[in-house]
CSV table of C-alpha atoms and ligand atoms in Angstrom, one decimal:
chain,number,residue,atom,x,y,z
A,15,MET,CA,-14.7,157.8,-131.2
A,16,PRO,CA,-12.8,154.5,-130.8
A,17,VAL,CA,-11.1,153.7,-127.6
A,18,LEU,CA,-7.5,154.6,-128.3
A,19,THR,CA,-5.8,153.1,-125.2
A,20,ARG,CA,-6.6,150.7,-122.4
A,21,LEU,CA,-5.5,150.6,-118.8
A,22,ILE,CA,-3.6,147.5,-117.8
A,23,PRO,CA,-4.2,146.2,-114.2
A,24,SER,CA,-0.7,145.9,-112.9
A,25,PRO,CA,1.2,146.5,-109.7
A,26,VAL,CA,2.4,150.1,-108.9
A,27,VAL,CA,5.8,148.8,-107.7
A,28,VAL,CA,7.8,145.8,-109.2
A,29,ASP,CA,11.1,145.6,-107.3
A,30,ILE,CA,13.2,142.6,-108.2
A,31,ARG,CA,16.9,142.6,-107.2
A,32,PRO,CA,19.3,141.3,-104.6
A,33,GLY,CA,18.7,143.0,-101.3
A,34,ALA,CA,15.2,144.3,-102.2
A,35,LEU,CA,13.8,143.3,-98.8
A,36,ASP,CA,16.1,145.7,-96.9
A,37,ASP,CA,14.4,148.6,-98.6
A,38,LEU,CA,10.8,147.3,-98.3
A,39,GLY,CA,9.7,150.0,-95.8
A,40,SER,CA,11.1,152.9,-97.6
A,41,VAL,CA,9.8,151.7,-101.0
A,42,LEU,CA,6.3,151.4,-99.7
A,43,ALA,CA,6.5,154.8,-98.0
A,44,ASP,CA,7.9,156.5,-101.2
A,45,GLU,CA,5.2,155.0,-103.3
A,46,ARG,CA,2.5,156.2,-100.9
A,47,ILE,CA,1.4,152.6,-100.3
A,48,SER,CA,2.2,152.8,-96.6
A,49,HIS,CA,3.1,156.3,-95.4
A,50,SER,CA,2.7,155.5,-91.7
A,51,GLY,CA,4.4,152.1,-91.9
A,52,LYS,CA,1.4,150.4,-90.4
A,53,LEU,CA,1.5,147.1,-92.2
A,54,ALA,CA,0.0,143.7,-91.5
A,55,VAL,CA,2.6,141.1,-92.4
A,56,ALA,CA,1.5,137.5,-93.0
A,57,VAL,CA,4.3,134.9,-92.6
A,58,SER,CA,4.5,131.2,-92.3
A,59,ASN,CA,5.1,129.7,-88.9
A,60,GLY,CA,8.1,127.9,-90.3
A,61,SER,CA,10.7,129.8,-92.4
A,62,GLY,CA,8.8,133.0,-91.8
A,63,ALA,CA,10.1,133.3,-88.3
A,64,ARG,CA,13.7,133.8,-89.6
A,65,LEU,CA,12.6,136.5,-92.0
A,66,LYS,CA,10.6,138.2,-89.3
A,67,GLU,CA,13.7,138.4,-87.1
A,68,ARG,CA,15.7,140.0,-90.0
A,69,LEU,CA,13.0,142.4,-91.2
A,70,ALA,CA,11.2,143.5,-88.0
A,71,PRO,CA,13.8,146.2,-87.0
A,72,ALA,CA,13.4,147.8,-90.4
A,73,LEU,CA,9.6,147.8,-90.2
A,74,PRO,CA,8.8,149.2,-86.7
A,75,GLY,CA,5.1,149.9,-87.5
A,76,ALA,CA,4.4,146.4,-88.7
A,77,SER,CA,2.3,143.7,-87.0
A,78,TRP,CA,3.2,140.1,-87.7
A,79,TYR,CA,0.6,137.4,-88.3
A,80,GLU,CA,1.5,133.7,-88.5
A,81,VAL,CA,-0.6,131.9,-91.1
A,82,GLY,CA,-1.1,128.2,-90.7
A,83,GLY,CA,-1.5,126.9,-94.2
A,84,GLY,CA,-3.2,127.5,-97.5
A,85,THR,CA,-6.8,126.9,-96.7
A,86,LEU,CA,-9.8,129.2,-97.1
A,87,ASP,CA,-10.3,129.0,-93.3
A,88,ASP,CA,-6.7,130.2,-92.7
A,89,ALA,CA,-7.4,133.2,-95.0
A,90,ILE,CA,-10.7,134.0,-93.3
A,91,ARG,CA,-9.0,133.8,-89.9
A,92,LEU,CA,-6.3,136.1,-91.1
A,93,ALA,CA,-8.8,138.6,-92.4
A,94,GLY,CA,-10.6,138.5,-89.0
A,95,ASP,CA,-7.3,139.1,-87.2
A,96,ILE,CA,-6.3,142.2,-89.2
A,97,LYS,CA,-9.6,143.9,-89.8
A,98,ALA,CA,-9.5,146.1,-86.7
A,99,GLY,CA,-5.9,147.1,-87.1
A,100,HIS,CA,-6.3,150.2,-89.4
A,101,TYR,CA,-3.4,149.1,-91.6
A,102,ASP,CA,-2.3,150.7,-94.8
A,103,ALA,CA,-1.6,147.4,-96.6
A,104,VAL,CA,-1.2,143.7,-96.1
A,105,VAL,CA,2.2,142.1,-96.9
A,106,GLY,CA,2.3,138.4,-97.9
A,107,LEU,CA,5.8,137.3,-97.1
A,108,GLY,CA,6.5,133.6,-98.0
A,109,GLY,CA,5.7,130.9,-100.5
A,110,GLY,CA,2.6,130.6,-102.6
A,111,LYS,CA,0.2,129.5,-99.8
A,112,ILE,CA,1.1,132.5,-97.6
A,113,ILE,CA,0.7,134.9,-100.5
A,114,ASP,CA,-2.6,133.4,-101.6
A,115,CYS,CA,-3.9,133.6,-98.0
A,116,ALA,CA,-2.8,137.2,-97.8
A,117,LYS,CA,-4.3,138.0,-101.2
A,118,PHE,CA,-7.7,136.7,-100.1
A,119,ALA,CA,-7.5,138.4,-96.6
A,120,ALA,CA,-6.5,141.7,-98.1
A,121,ALA,CA,-9.4,141.6,-100.6
A,122,ARG,CA,-11.8,140.7,-97.8
A,123,VAL,CA,-10.9,143.7,-95.6
A,124,GLY,CA,-10.4,146.1,-98.6
A,125,LEU,CA,-6.7,146.7,-98.2
A,126,PRO,CA,-4.0,146.6,-101.0
A,127,LEU,CA,-1.7,143.6,-101.0
A,128,VAL,CA,2.1,143.7,-101.2
A,129,ALA,CA,3.4,140.3,-102.5
A,130,VAL,CA,6.9,139.3,-101.3
A,131,PRO,CA,7.5,135.8,-102.5
A,132,THR,CA,10.3,133.8,-101.0
A,133,ASN,CA,10.5,131.3,-103.8
A,134,LEU,CA,9.7,131.2,-107.5
A,135,ALA,CA,7.6,128.0,-107.7
A,136,HIS,CA,4.9,129.2,-110.0
A,137,ASP,CA,3.4,132.3,-111.7
A,138,GLY,CA,0.6,132.9,-109.1
A,139,LEU,CA,2.7,135.5,-107.3
A,140,CYS,CA,1.4,138.4,-109.3
A,141,SER,CA,-1.9,137.1,-110.5
A,142,PRO,CA,-5.5,138.2,-109.7
A,143,VAL,CA,-6.3,134.8,-108.3
A,144,ALA,CA,-6.0,133.2,-104.8
A,145,THR,CA,-5.9,129.4,-104.8
A,146,LEU,CA,-7.1,128.0,-101.5
A,147,ASP,CA,-8.2,124.6,-100.1
A,148,ASN,CA,-11.8,124.6,-99.2
A,149,ASP,CA,-14.3,122.0,-98.1
A,150,ALA,CA,-14.9,120.8,-101.7
A,151,GLY,CA,-11.2,120.5,-102.5
A,152,ARG,CA,-9.4,123.4,-104.0
A,153,GLY,CA,-10.9,126.7,-105.2
A,154,SER,CA,-9.7,129.7,-107.2
A,155,TYR,CA,-10.9,133.0,-105.9
A,156,GLY,CA,-10.7,136.2,-107.9
A,157,VAL,CA,-8.9,139.0,-106.0
A,158,PRO,CA,-7.4,142.3,-107.0
A,159,ASN,CA,-3.8,142.2,-108.4
A,160,PRO,CA,-1.1,142.9,-105.8
A,161,ILE,CA,-0.3,146.6,-105.6
A,162,ALA,CA,3.4,145.9,-105.2
A,163,VAL,CA,5.6,142.9,-105.9
A,164,VAL,CA,9.0,142.8,-104.2
A,165,ILE,CA,11.4,139.9,-104.9
A,166,ASP,CA,14.7,139.8,-103.1
A,167,LEU,CA,17.0,137.6,-105.2
A,168,ASP,CA,19.2,137.0,-102.2
A,169,VAL,CA,16.2,135.4,-100.5
A,170,ILE,CA,15.5,133.4,-103.6
A,171,HIS,CA,19.1,132.1,-103.7
A,172,ASP,CA,18.5,130.6,-100.2
A,173,ALA,CA,15.1,129.0,-101.1
A,174,PRO,CA,15.0,125.2,-101.6
A,175,ALA,CA,16.2,124.6,-105.2
A,176,ARG,CA,13.1,122.5,-106.0
A,177,PHE,CA,10.8,125.5,-105.3
A,178,VAL,CA,12.8,127.7,-107.6
A,179,ARG,CA,13.3,125.2,-110.4
A,180,ALA,CA,9.6,124.5,-110.6
A,181,GLY,CA,8.9,128.1,-111.7
A,182,ILE,CA,11.0,127.4,-114.8
A,183,GLY,CA,8.5,124.7,-115.9
A,184,ASP,CA,5.6,127.0,-115.3
A,185,ALA,CA,7.2,129.9,-117.3
A,186,ILE,CA,8.2,127.7,-120.2
A,187,SER,CA,4.7,126.2,-120.3
A,188,ASN,CA,3.4,129.6,-121.5
A,189,ILE,CA,4.8,128.7,-125.0
A,190,SER,CA,2.6,125.6,-125.2
A,191,ALA,CA,-0.4,127.5,-123.7
A,192,ILE,CA,-0.1,130.2,-126.4
A,193,ALA,CA,0.1,127.5,-129.1
A,194,ASP,CA,-3.2,126.1,-127.7
A,195,TRP,CA,-4.8,129.5,-127.8
A,196,GLU,CA,-3.7,130.0,-131.4
A,197,LEU,CA,-5.1,126.6,-132.2
A,198,ALA,CA,-8.5,127.5,-130.6
A,199,ASN,CA,-8.4,130.7,-132.7
A,200,ARG,CA,-7.8,128.8,-135.9
A,201,VAL,CA,-10.4,126.1,-135.3
A,202,ASN,CA,-13.1,127.8,-133.2
A,203,GLY,CA,-12.5,131.4,-133.8
A,204,GLU,CA,-11.7,132.0,-130.1
A,205,LYS,CA,-10.4,135.6,-129.8
A,206,ILE,CA,-6.8,136.0,-128.9
A,207,ASP,CA,-5.7,139.0,-126.8
A,208,GLY,CA,-2.5,139.8,-128.7
A,209,LEU,CA,-1.0,141.9,-125.9
A,210,ALA,CA,-1.6,139.2,-123.3
A,211,ALA,CA,-0.2,136.6,-125.7
A,212,ALA,CA,2.9,138.7,-126.4
A,213,ILE,CA,3.7,139.2,-122.7
A,214,ALA,CA,3.2,135.6,-121.8
A,215,ARG,CA,5.1,134.3,-124.8
A,216,GLN,CA,8.1,136.6,-124.3
A,217,ALA,CA,8.3,135.6,-120.6
A,218,GLY,CA,8.4,131.9,-121.6
A,219,GLU,CA,10.9,132.4,-124.4
A,220,ALA,CA,13.3,134.4,-122.2
A,221,VAL,CA,13.4,131.6,-119.7
A,222,LEU,CA,13.6,128.9,-122.3
A,223,ARG,CA,16.6,130.6,-124.1
A,224,HIS,CA,18.5,131.8,-121.1
A,225,PRO,CA,21.8,129.9,-120.8
A,226,GLY,CA,22.1,130.4,-117.0
A,227,GLY,CA,20.8,128.3,-114.1
A,228,ILE,CA,19.2,128.8,-110.7
A,229,GLY,CA,22.6,129.5,-109.1
A,230,ASP,CA,23.0,132.7,-111.2
A,231,THR,CA,21.5,136.0,-110.1
A,232,ASP,CA,21.0,137.1,-113.7
A,233,PHE,CA,19.0,134.0,-114.5
A,234,LEU,CA,16.9,134.4,-111.3
A,235,GLN,CA,16.2,138.0,-112.4
A,236,VAL,CA,14.8,136.8,-115.7
A,237,LEU,CA,12.8,134.0,-114.1
A,238,ALA,CA,11.3,136.2,-111.5
A,239,GLU,CA,10.4,138.8,-114.1
A,240,ALA,CA,8.9,136.1,-116.4
A,241,LEU,CA,6.6,134.9,-113.6
A,242,VAL,CA,5.5,138.4,-112.7
A,243,LEU,CA,4.8,139.1,-116.4
A,244,SER,CA,2.8,135.9,-116.7
A,245,GLY,CA,0.6,137.1,-113.9
A,246,ILE,CA,0.1,140.4,-115.6
A,247,ALA,CA,-0.7,138.7,-118.9
A,248,MET,CA,-3.5,136.8,-117.1
A,249,SER,CA,-4.8,140.1,-115.8
A,250,VAL,CA,-4.7,141.6,-119.3
A,251,SER,CA,-6.7,138.8,-120.8
A,252,GLY,CA,-8.9,138.4,-117.8
A,253,ASP,CA,-8.4,134.7,-117.5
A,254,SER,CA,-5.5,132.1,-117.3
A,255,ARG,CA,-5.5,131.5,-121.1
A,256,PRO,CA,-2.1,133.0,-121.8
A,257,SER,CA,-0.4,130.7,-119.3
A,258,SER,CA,-2.6,127.6,-119.2
A,259,GLY,CA,-3.4,125.1,-121.9
A,260,ALA,CA,-2.9,121.4,-122.3
A,261,CYS,CA,0.2,121.7,-120.1
A,262,HIS,CA,-2.0,122.8,-117.2
A,263,GLU,CA,-4.8,120.3,-117.9
A,264,ILE,CA,-2.2,117.6,-117.6
A,265,ASN,CA,-1.0,119.2,-114.4
A,266,HIS,CA,-4.6,119.3,-113.0
A,267,ALA,CA,-5.1,115.7,-114.0
A,268,PHE,CA,-2.0,114.6,-112.0
A,269,ASP,CA,-3.4,116.6,-109.0
A,270,LEU,CA,-6.9,115.2,-109.2
A,271,LEU,CA,-6.1,111.5,-110.0
A,272,PHE,CA,-3.2,111.3,-107.6
A,273,PRO,CA,-3.7,113.9,-104.9
A,274,LYS,CA,-1.3,112.3,-102.5
A,275,ARG,CA,1.5,111.7,-105.0
A,276,ALA,CA,1.4,114.8,-107.2
A,277,ALA,CA,4.6,116.7,-107.8
A,278,ALA,CA,5.1,120.5,-107.8
A,279,HIS,CA,2.8,122.5,-110.1
A,280,GLY,CA,5.7,123.8,-112.2
A,281,GLU,CA,7.3,120.3,-112.5
A,282,GLN,CA,4.1,118.8,-113.9
A,283,CYS,CA,3.4,121.8,-116.2
A,284,GLY,CA,6.9,121.7,-117.7
A,285,LEU,CA,6.5,118.0,-118.5
A,286,GLY,CA,3.0,118.6,-119.7
A,287,ALA,CA,4.2,121.3,-122.0
A,288,ALA,CA,7.1,119.2,-123.6
A,289,PHE,CA,4.5,116.4,-124.2
A,290,ALA,CA,1.9,118.8,-125.5
A,291,MET,CA,4.3,120.3,-128.0
A,292,TYR,CA,5.1,116.8,-129.3
A,293,LEU,CA,1.3,116.1,-129.6
A,294,ARG,CA,0.9,119.1,-131.8
A,295,GLY,CA,3.6,117.9,-134.1
A,296,ALA,CA,6.2,120.6,-133.0
A,297,HIS,CA,8.8,117.9,-132.5
A,298,GLU,CA,11.8,120.1,-132.6
A,299,GLU,CA,10.4,122.6,-130.1
A,300,SER,CA,9.3,119.7,-127.8
A,301,ALA,CA,12.9,118.2,-127.9
A,302,TYR,CA,14.4,121.6,-127.2
A,303,MET,CA,12.0,122.2,-124.3
A,304,ALA,CA,12.8,118.8,-122.9
A,305,GLU,CA,16.6,119.5,-123.2
A,306,VAL,CA,16.2,122.8,-121.3
A,307,LEU,CA,14.0,121.3,-118.6
A,308,ARG,CA,16.6,118.5,-118.2
A,309,ARG,CA,19.4,120.9,-117.9
A,310,HIS,CA,17.6,122.6,-115.0
A,311,GLY,CA,17.0,119.2,-113.4
A,312,LEU,CA,13.3,119.2,-114.1
A,313,PRO,CA,11.3,116.1,-115.1
A,314,VAL,CA,10.5,115.3,-118.7
A,315,LEU,CA,9.3,111.8,-118.2
A,316,PRO,CA,6.6,110.7,-115.7
A,317,GLU,CA,8.9,108.1,-114.0
A,318,GLU,CA,11.1,111.0,-112.9
A,319,ILE,CA,8.3,112.2,-110.6
A,320,GLY,CA,7.3,108.6,-109.6
A,321,PHE,CA,4.6,107.8,-112.1
A,322,THR,CA,4.4,104.8,-114.4
A,323,ASP,CA,3.8,105.1,-118.2
A,324,ASP,CA,0.3,103.7,-117.8
A,325,GLU,CA,-0.5,106.2,-115.1
A,326,PHE,CA,0.7,109.0,-117.4
A,327,VAL,CA,-1.5,107.7,-120.2
A,328,ARG,CA,-4.5,107.9,-117.7
A,329,VAL,CA,-3.5,111.4,-116.8
A,330,VAL,CA,-3.4,112.5,-120.5
A,331,GLU,CA,-6.8,110.8,-121.1
A,332,PHE,CA,-8.4,112.5,-118.1
A,333,ALA,CA,-6.8,115.9,-118.7
A,334,PRO,CA,-9.5,117.5,-120.9
A,335,GLN,CA,-12.1,116.9,-118.2
A,336,THR,CA,-10.2,119.2,-115.8
A,337,ARG,CA,-11.0,122.3,-117.7
A,338,PRO,CA,-14.4,122.1,-119.5
A,339,GLY,CA,-14.7,124.7,-122.2
A,340,ARG,CA,-10.9,125.1,-122.7
A,341,TYR,CA,-9.9,124.0,-126.2
A,342,THR,CA,-6.3,122.7,-126.5
A,343,ILE,CA,-4.4,120.2,-128.5
A,344,LEU,CA,-5.9,117.5,-126.3
A,345,GLU,CA,-9.5,118.3,-127.1
A,346,HIS,CA,-8.5,118.9,-130.7
A,347,LEU,CA,-7.0,115.4,-131.2
A,348,ASP,CA,-9.5,113.7,-128.9
A,349,LEU,CA,-7.2,110.6,-128.7
A,350,THR,CA,-8.1,107.1,-127.7
A,351,THR,CA,-6.2,105.3,-125.0
A,352,ASP,CA,-4.2,103.3,-127.6
A,353,GLN,CA,-3.4,106.5,-129.6
A,354,ILE,CA,-2.1,108.2,-126.4
A,355,LYS,CA,0.1,105.1,-125.7
A,356,ASP,CA,1.5,105.1,-129.2
A,357,ILE,CA,2.3,108.9,-129.2
A,358,TYR,CA,3.8,108.7,-125.7
A,359,ALA,CA,6.1,105.9,-126.9
A,360,ASP,CA,7.2,108.1,-129.8
A,361,TYR,CA,7.7,111.1,-127.5
A,362,VAL,CA,10.0,109.0,-125.2
A,363,LYS,CA,12.0,107.9,-128.2
A,364,ALA,CA,12.2,111.4,-129.6
A,365,ILE,CA,13.5,113.0,-126.4
A,366,GLY,CA,15.8,110.1,-125.5
A,367,SER,CA,16.4,109.0,-122.0
B,30,ZN,ZN1,0.9,127.5,-113.8
């Protein structure tokens, strides 16, 4: 008999709304994630202190752990600190680094993770991957998906604008990533997971076409949902394919070639996506993407994040080496330096300055 359905690894709770944090304890109790209220809450030692002050009275059974940064050592230390506490769950409350530390620590001690992001900088908040700095640079560690994702849009309103805007670039880049996947399917017969592609594409399109901005709660709702859905799309396909193509290779190349000067992940991915769409000949889509990114105050030209044109050409040339085995428009065209220069000049003209 054929398999007539499949289970999708996804959080039990997705709670995205203004004021969601005020109900965190009762939501976790109602959903049987934490009946006793015994939670290990990981926060940053910076802005986390403010949130701790606000939340502690509502979570009387919680223990609070300050996490230094986003390194593997920080995550291992956190796991060591919480392992004897007999907690129901680990809560990662903060930006991407805190959540990734909490994800890894929770996996190590066999507890479920509740992700409570305080900004929307990228789509890692609900993904089965923890990105941590290690002795060799940076590593991606497979971990279980969060059991719950709680995003308080009031908290997001108060986050630094740059860390909210960046998520727009990461969400929109799904559209370019899916185009790369379809290209690999046409040229190499790589199998597309249609459900993962649909989820990721709709997430990207919803953000691309939304008329609002980061000051509007309804836009933040769509953006937060899009980033959660992108993470679920990656769980469905079992890899980052639905949300990562040439756009992300360009992003990784910025990080690897210029580790000290790299901009935010989502900023680089958005720029990479607008350029990748141009490379594949989707000139109208590229121009529209650039227009939307600009409207949100995101970069569409390398100079807007402090890079020269020549440096960008180097980035594009190096990009395919960052993800061996992934076939995108960059590997497909296999451009020479001069060809990249020419196409980049055309892109600049096409999107205007
Ligand atoms: Zn990304």
